[in-house]
PDB file of C-alpha atoms in Angstrom:
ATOM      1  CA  UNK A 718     -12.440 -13.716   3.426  1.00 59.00           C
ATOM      2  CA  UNK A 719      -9.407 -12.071   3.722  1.00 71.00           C
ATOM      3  CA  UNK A 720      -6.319 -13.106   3.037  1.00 87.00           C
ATOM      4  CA  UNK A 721      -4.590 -11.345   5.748  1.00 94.00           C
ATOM      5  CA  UNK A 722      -6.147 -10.429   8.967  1.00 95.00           C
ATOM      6  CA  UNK A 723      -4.429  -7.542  10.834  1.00 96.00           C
ATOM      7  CA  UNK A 724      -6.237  -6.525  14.446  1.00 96.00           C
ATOM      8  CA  UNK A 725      -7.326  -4.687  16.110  1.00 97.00           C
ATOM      9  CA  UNK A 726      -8.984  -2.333  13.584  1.00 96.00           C
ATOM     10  CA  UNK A 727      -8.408   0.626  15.603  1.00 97.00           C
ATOM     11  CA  UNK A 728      -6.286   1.399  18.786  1.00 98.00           C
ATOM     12  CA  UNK A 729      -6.183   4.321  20.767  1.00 98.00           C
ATOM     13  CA  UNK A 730      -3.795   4.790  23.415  1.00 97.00           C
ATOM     14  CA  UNK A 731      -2.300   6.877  25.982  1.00 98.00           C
ATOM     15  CA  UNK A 732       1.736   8.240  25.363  1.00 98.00           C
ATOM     16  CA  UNK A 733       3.994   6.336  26.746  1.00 98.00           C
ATOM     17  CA  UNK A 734       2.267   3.108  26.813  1.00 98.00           C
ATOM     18  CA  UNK A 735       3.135  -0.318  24.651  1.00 98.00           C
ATOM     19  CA  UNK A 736       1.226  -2.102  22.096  1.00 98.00           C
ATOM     20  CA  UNK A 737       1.020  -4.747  20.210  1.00 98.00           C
ATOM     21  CA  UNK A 738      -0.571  -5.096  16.681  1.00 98.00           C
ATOM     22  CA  UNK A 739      -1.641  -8.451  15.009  1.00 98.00           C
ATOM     23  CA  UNK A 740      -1.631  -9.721  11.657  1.00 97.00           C
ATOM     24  CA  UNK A 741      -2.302 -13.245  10.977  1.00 96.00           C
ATOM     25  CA  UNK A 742      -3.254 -15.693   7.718  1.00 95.00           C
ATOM     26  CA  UNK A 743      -3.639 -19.197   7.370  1.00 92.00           C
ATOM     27  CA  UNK A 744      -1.757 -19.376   4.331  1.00 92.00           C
ATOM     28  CA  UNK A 745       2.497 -19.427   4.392  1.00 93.00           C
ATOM     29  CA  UNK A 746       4.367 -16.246   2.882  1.00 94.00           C
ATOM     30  CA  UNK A 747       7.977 -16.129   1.770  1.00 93.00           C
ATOM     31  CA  UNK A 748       8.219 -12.884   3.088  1.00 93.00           C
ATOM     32  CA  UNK A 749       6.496 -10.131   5.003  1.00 95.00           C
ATOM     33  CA  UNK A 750       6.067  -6.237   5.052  1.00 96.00           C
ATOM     34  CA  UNK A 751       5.057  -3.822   7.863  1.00 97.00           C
ATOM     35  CA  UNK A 752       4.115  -0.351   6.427  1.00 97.00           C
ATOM     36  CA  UNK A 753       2.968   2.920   8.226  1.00 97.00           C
ATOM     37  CA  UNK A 754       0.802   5.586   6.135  1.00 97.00           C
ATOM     38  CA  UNK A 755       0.311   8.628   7.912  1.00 94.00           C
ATOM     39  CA  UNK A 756      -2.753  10.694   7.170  1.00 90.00           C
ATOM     40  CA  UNK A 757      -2.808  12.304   3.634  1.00 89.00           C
ATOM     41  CA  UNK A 758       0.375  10.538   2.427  1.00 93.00           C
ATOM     42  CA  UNK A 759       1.346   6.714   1.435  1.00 95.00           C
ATOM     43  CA  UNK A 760       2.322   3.766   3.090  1.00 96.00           C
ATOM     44  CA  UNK A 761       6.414   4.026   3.936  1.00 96.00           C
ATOM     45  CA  UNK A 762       7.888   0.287   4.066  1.00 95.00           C
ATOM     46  CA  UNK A 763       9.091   0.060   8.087  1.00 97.00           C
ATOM     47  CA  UNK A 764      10.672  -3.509   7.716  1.00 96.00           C
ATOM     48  CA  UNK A 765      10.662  -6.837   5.659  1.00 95.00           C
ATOM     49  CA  UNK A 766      10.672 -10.240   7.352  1.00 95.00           C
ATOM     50  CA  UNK A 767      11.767 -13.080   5.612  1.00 93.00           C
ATOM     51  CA  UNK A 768      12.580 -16.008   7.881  1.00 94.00           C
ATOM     52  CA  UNK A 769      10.236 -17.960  10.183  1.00 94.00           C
ATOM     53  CA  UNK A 770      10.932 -16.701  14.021  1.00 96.00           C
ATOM     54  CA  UNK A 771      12.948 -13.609  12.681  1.00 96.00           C
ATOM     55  CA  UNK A 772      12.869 -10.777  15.206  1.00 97.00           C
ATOM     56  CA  UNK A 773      13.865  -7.235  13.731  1.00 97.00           C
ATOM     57  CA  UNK A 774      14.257  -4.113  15.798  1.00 97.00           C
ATOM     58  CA  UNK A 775      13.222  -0.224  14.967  1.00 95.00           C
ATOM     59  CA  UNK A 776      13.952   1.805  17.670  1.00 96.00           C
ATOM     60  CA  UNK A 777      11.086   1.551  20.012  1.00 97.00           C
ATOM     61  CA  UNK A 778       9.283  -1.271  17.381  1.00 98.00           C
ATOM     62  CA  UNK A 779       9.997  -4.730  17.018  1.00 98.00           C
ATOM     63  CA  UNK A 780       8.687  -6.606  14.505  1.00 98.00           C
ATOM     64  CA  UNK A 781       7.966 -10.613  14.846  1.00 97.00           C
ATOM     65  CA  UNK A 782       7.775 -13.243  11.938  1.00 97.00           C
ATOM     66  CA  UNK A 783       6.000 -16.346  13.015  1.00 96.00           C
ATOM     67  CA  UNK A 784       7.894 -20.177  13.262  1.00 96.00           C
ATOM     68  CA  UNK A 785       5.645 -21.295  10.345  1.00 95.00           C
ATOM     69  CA  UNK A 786       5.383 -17.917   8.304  1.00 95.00           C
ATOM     70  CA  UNK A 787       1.990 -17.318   8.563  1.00 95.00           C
ATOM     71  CA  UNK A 788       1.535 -14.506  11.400  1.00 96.00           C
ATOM     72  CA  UNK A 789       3.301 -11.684  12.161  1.00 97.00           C
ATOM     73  CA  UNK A 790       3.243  -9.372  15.287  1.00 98.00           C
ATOM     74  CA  UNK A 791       4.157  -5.710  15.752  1.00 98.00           C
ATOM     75  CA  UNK A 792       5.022  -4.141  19.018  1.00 98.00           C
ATOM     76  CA  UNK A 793       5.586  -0.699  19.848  1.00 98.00           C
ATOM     77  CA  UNK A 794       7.354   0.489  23.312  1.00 98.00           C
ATOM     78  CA  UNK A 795       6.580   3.959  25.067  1.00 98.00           C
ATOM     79  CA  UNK A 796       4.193   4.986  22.067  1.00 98.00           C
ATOM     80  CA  UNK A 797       4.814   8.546  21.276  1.00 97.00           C
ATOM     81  CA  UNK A 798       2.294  10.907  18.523  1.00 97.00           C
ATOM     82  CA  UNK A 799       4.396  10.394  16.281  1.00 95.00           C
ATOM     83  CA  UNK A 800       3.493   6.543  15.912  1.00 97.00           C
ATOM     84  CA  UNK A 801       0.161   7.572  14.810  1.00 97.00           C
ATOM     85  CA  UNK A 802      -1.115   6.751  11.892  1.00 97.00           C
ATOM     86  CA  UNK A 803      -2.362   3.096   9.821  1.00 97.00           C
ATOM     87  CA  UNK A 804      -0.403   0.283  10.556  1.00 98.00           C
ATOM     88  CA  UNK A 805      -0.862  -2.260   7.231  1.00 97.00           C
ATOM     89  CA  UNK A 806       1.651  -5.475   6.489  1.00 97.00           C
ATOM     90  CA  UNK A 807       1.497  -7.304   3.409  1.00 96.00           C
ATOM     91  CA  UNK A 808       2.918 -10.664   2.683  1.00 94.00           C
ATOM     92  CA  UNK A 809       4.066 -12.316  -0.392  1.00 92.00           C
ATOM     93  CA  UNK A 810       3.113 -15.922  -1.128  1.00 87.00           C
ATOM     94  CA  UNK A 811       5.843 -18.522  -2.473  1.00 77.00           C
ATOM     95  CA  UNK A 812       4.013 -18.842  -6.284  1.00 77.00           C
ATOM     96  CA  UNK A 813       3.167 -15.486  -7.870  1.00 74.00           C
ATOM     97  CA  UNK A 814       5.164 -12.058  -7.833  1.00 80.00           C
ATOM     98  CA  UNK A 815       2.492  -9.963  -5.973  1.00 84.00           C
ATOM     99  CA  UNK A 816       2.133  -8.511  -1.915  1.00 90.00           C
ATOM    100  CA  UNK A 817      -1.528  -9.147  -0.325  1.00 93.00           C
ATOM    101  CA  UNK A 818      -2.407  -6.236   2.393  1.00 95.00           C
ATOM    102  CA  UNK A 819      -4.163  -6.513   5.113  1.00 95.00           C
ATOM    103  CA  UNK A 820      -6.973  -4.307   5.900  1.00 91.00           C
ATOM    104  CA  UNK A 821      -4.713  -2.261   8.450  1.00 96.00           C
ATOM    105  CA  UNK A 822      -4.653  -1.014  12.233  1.00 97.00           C
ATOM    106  CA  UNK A 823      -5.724   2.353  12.571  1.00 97.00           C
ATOM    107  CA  UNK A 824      -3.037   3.656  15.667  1.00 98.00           C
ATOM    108  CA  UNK A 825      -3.966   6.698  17.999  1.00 98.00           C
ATOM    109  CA  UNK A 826      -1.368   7.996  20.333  1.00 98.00           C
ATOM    110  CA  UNK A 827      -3.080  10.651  22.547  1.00 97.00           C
ATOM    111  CA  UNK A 828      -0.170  13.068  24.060  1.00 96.00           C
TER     112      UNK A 828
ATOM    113  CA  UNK B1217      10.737  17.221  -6.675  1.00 54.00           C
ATOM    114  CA  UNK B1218      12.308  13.653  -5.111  1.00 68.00           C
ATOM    115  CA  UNK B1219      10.045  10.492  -4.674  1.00 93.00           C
ATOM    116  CA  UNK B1220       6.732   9.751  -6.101  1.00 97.00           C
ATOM    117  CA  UNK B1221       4.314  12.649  -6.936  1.00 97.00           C
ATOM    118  CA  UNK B1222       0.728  12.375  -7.545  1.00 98.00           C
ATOM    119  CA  UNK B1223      -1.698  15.105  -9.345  1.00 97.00           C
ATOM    120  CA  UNK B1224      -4.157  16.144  -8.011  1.00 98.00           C
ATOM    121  CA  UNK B1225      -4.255  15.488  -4.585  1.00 97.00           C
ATOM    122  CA  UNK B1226      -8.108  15.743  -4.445  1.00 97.00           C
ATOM    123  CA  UNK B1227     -10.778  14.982  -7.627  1.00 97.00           C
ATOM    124  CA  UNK B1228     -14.611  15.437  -7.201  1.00 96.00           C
ATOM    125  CA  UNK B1229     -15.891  14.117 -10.144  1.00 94.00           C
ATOM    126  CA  UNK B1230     -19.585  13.004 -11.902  1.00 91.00           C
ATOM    127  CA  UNK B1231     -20.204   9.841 -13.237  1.00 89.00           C
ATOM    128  CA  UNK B1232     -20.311  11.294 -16.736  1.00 88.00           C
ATOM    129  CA  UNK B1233     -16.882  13.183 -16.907  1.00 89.00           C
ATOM    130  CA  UNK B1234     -13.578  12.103 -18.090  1.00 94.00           C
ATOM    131  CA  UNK B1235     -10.466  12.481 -16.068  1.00 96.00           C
ATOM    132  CA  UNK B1236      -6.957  11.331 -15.481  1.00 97.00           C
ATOM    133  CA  UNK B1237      -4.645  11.003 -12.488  1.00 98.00           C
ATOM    134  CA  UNK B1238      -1.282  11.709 -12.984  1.00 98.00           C
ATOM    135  CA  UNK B1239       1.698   9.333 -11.392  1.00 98.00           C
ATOM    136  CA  UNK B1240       5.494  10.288 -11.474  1.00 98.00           C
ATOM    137  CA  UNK B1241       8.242   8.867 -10.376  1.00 97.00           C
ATOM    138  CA  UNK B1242      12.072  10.205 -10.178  1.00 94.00           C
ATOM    139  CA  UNK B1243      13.862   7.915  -9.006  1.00 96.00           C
ATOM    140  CA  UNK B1244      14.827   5.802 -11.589  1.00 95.00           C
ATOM    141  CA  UNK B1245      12.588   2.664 -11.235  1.00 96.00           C
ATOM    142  CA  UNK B1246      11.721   0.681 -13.851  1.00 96.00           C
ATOM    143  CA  UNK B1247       7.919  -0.838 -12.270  1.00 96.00           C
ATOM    144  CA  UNK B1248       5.103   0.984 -11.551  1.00 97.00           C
ATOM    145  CA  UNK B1249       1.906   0.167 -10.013  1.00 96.00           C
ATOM    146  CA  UNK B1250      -1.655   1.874  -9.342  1.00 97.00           C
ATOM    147  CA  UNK B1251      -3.140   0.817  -6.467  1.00 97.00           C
ATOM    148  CA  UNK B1252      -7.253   1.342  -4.932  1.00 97.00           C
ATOM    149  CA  UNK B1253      -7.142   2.087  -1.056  1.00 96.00           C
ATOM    150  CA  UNK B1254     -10.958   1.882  -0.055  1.00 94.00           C
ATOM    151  CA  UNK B1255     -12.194   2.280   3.844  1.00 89.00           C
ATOM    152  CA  UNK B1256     -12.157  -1.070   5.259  1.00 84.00           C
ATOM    153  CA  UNK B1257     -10.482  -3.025   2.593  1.00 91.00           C
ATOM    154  CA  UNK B1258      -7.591  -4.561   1.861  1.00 93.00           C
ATOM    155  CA  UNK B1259      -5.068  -2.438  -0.802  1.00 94.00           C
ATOM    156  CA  UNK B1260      -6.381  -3.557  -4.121  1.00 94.00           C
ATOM    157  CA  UNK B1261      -2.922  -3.602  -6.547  1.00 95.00           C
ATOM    158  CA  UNK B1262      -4.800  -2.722  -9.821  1.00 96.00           C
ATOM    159  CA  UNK B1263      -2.248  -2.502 -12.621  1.00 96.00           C
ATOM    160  CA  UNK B1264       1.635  -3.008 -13.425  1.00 95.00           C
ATOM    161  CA  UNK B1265       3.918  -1.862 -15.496  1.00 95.00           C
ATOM    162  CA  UNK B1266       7.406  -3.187 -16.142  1.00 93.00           C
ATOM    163  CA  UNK B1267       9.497  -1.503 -18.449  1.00 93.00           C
ATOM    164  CA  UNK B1268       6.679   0.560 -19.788  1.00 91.00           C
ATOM    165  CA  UNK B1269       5.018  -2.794 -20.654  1.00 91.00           C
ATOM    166  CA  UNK B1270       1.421  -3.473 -18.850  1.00 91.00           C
ATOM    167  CA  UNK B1271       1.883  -7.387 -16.964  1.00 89.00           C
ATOM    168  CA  UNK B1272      -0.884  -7.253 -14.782  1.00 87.00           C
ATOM    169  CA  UNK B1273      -4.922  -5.797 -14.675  1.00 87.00           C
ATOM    170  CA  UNK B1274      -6.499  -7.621 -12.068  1.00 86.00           C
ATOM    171  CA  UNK B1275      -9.733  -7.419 -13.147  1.00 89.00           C
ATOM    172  CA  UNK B1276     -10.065  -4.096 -13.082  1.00 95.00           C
ATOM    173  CA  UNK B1277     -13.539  -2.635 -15.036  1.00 95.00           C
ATOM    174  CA  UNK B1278     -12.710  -0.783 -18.684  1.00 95.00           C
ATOM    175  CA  UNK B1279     -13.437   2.235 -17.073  1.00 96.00           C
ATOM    176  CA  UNK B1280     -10.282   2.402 -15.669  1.00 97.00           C
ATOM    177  CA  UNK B1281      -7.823   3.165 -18.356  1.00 96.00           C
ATOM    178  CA  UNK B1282      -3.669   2.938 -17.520  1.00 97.00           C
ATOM    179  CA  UNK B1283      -1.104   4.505 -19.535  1.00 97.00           C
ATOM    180  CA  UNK B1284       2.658   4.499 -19.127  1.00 96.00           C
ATOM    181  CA  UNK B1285       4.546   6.554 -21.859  1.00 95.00           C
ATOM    182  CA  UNK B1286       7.906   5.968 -20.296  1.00 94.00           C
ATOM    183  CA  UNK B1287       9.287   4.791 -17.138  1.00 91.00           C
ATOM    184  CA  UNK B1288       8.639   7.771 -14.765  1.00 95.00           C
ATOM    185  CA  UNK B1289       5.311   8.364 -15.879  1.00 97.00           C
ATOM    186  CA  UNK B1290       1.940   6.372 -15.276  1.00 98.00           C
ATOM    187  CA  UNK B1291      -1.614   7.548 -15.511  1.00 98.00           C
ATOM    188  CA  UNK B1292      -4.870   6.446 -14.660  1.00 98.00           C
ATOM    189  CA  UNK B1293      -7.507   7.597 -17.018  1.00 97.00           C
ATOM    190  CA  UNK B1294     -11.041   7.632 -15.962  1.00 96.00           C
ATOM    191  CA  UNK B1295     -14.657   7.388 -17.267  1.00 94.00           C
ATOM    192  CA  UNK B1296     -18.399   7.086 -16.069  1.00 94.00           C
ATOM    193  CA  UNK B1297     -16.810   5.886 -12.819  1.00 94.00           C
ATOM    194  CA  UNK B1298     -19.700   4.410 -10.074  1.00 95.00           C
ATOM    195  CA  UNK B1299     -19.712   6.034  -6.514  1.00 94.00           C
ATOM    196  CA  UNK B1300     -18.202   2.498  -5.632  1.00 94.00           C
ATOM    197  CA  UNK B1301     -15.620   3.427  -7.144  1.00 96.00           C
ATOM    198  CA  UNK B1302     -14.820   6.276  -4.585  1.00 96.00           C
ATOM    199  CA  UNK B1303     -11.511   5.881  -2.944  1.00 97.00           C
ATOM    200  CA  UNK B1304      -7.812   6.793  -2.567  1.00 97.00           C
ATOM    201  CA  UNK B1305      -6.164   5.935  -5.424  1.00 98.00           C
ATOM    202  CA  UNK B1306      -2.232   4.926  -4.678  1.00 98.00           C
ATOM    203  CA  UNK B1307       0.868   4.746  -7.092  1.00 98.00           C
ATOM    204  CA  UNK B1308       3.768   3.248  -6.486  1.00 97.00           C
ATOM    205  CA  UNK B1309       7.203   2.448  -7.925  1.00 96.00           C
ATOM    206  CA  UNK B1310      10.166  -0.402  -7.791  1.00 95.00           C
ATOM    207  CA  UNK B1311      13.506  -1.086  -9.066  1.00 95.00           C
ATOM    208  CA  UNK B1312      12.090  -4.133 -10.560  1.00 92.00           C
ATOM    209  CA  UNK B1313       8.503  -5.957 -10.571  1.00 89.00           C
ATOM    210  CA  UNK B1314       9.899  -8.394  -8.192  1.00 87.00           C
ATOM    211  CA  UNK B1315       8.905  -8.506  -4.348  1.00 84.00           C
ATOM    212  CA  UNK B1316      11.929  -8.421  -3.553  1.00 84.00           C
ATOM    213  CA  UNK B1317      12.199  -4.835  -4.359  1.00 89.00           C
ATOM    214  CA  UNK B1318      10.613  -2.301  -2.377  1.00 91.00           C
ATOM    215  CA  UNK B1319       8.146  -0.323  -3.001  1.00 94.00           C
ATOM    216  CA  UNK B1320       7.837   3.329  -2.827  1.00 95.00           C
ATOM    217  CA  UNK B1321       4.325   4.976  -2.808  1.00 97.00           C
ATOM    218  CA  UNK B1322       3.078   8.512  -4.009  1.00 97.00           C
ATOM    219  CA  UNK B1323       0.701  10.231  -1.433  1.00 96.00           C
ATOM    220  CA  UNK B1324      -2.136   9.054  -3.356  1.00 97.00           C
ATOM    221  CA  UNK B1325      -5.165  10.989  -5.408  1.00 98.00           C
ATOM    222  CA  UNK B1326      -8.363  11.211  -2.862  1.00 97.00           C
ATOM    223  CA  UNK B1327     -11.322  10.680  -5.708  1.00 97.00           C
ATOM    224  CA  UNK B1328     -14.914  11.356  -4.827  1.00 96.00           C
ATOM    225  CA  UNK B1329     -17.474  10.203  -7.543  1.00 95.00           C
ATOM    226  CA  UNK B1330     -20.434  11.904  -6.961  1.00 92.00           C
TER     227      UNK B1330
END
């Protein structure tokens, strides 16, 4: 079982359209990560949520912390190519000094 | 160079060989971290380092072998490796080992164990 469970797995979409990408737990975590990782390179840290309800905007993404900490929601307006790649977050639990990953959203913006 | 560099980008390897991936850092951060990245799975944080000093293995298998001679450098030695043990291998680097600090990854090595 995972710890973190992002979906959907994969998503492939037309530009210009929205989305929205998932990841949820049933455990609490002080603090949450979204990360992108294009193709050949490493994840890059998009944003950091720390408080429950927190709403951060990116540009076109917004990022969502859940009331009780344990879900988090990425959406993405007018999707462009460049917002392909794998979508991952990773949360951090109140005991212990580590982030858990999920397994990632694999994002395909056709042009 | 800026960032975090990996070497080599690709490694084909037998089960029988000896090799070592190569980590560095330059940007002054005092953690470092090796990380697996296999289809399908989670990111697997393997090892840390904190001020050259190892803190974590989380369960890795012996034939995994870190090394971190000073603060910019890490490497990942390898042995007899499995085909399991295939992946995209990811370092990565912090101020401090606290989560509070971000991390900043290397492109990672693609290994094939053939």
């Amino acid at each position: 079982t995972q710890l973190l469970e992002q979906s959907p797995q994969f998503l492939s979409i037309q530009e210009g359209e929205n989305l929205t990408v998932y990841c949820n737990s049933s455990s609490v975590f002080s603090s949450l990560q979204w990360y992108r990782q294009e193709p050949g390179e490493g994840p890059v840290l998009l944003v950091t949520v720390v408080t429950g309800g927190e709403v951060k905007k990116l540009k076109r993404l917004t990022f969502q912390f859940g009331d009780a900490r344990k879900d988090s929601s990425l959406h993405i307006t007018a999707a462009q190519p460049g917002d392909t790649g794998l979508y991952l977050c990773a949360g951090a639990r109140n005991t212990g000094n580590q982030f858990y990953f999920g397994t990632g959203t694999s994002l395909t913006v056709i042009p | 160079e800026t960032g975090v560099t990996q070497t080599p980008r690709h490694l084909v390897m037998g089960m029988t060989n000896k090799k070592s991936l190569k980590c560095e850092q330059h940007l002054g951060h005092n953690a470092m971290y090796w990380y697996k990245q296999s289809a399908k799975k989670p990111l697997e944080l393997m090892f840390v380092y904190n001020f050259k000093e190892q803190t974590e293995n989380n369960s890795v298998p012996s034939r995994f072998s870190p090394e971190c001679p000073n603060s910019s450098h890490l490497f990942l030695h390898l042995h007899t490796l499995q085909p399991e043990d295939s992946a995209l291998y990811l370092c990565a680097s912090s101020l401090y080992r606290l989560v509070s600090y971000e991390q900043y990854f290397g492109p990672g090595t693609r290994l094939t164990v053939t």
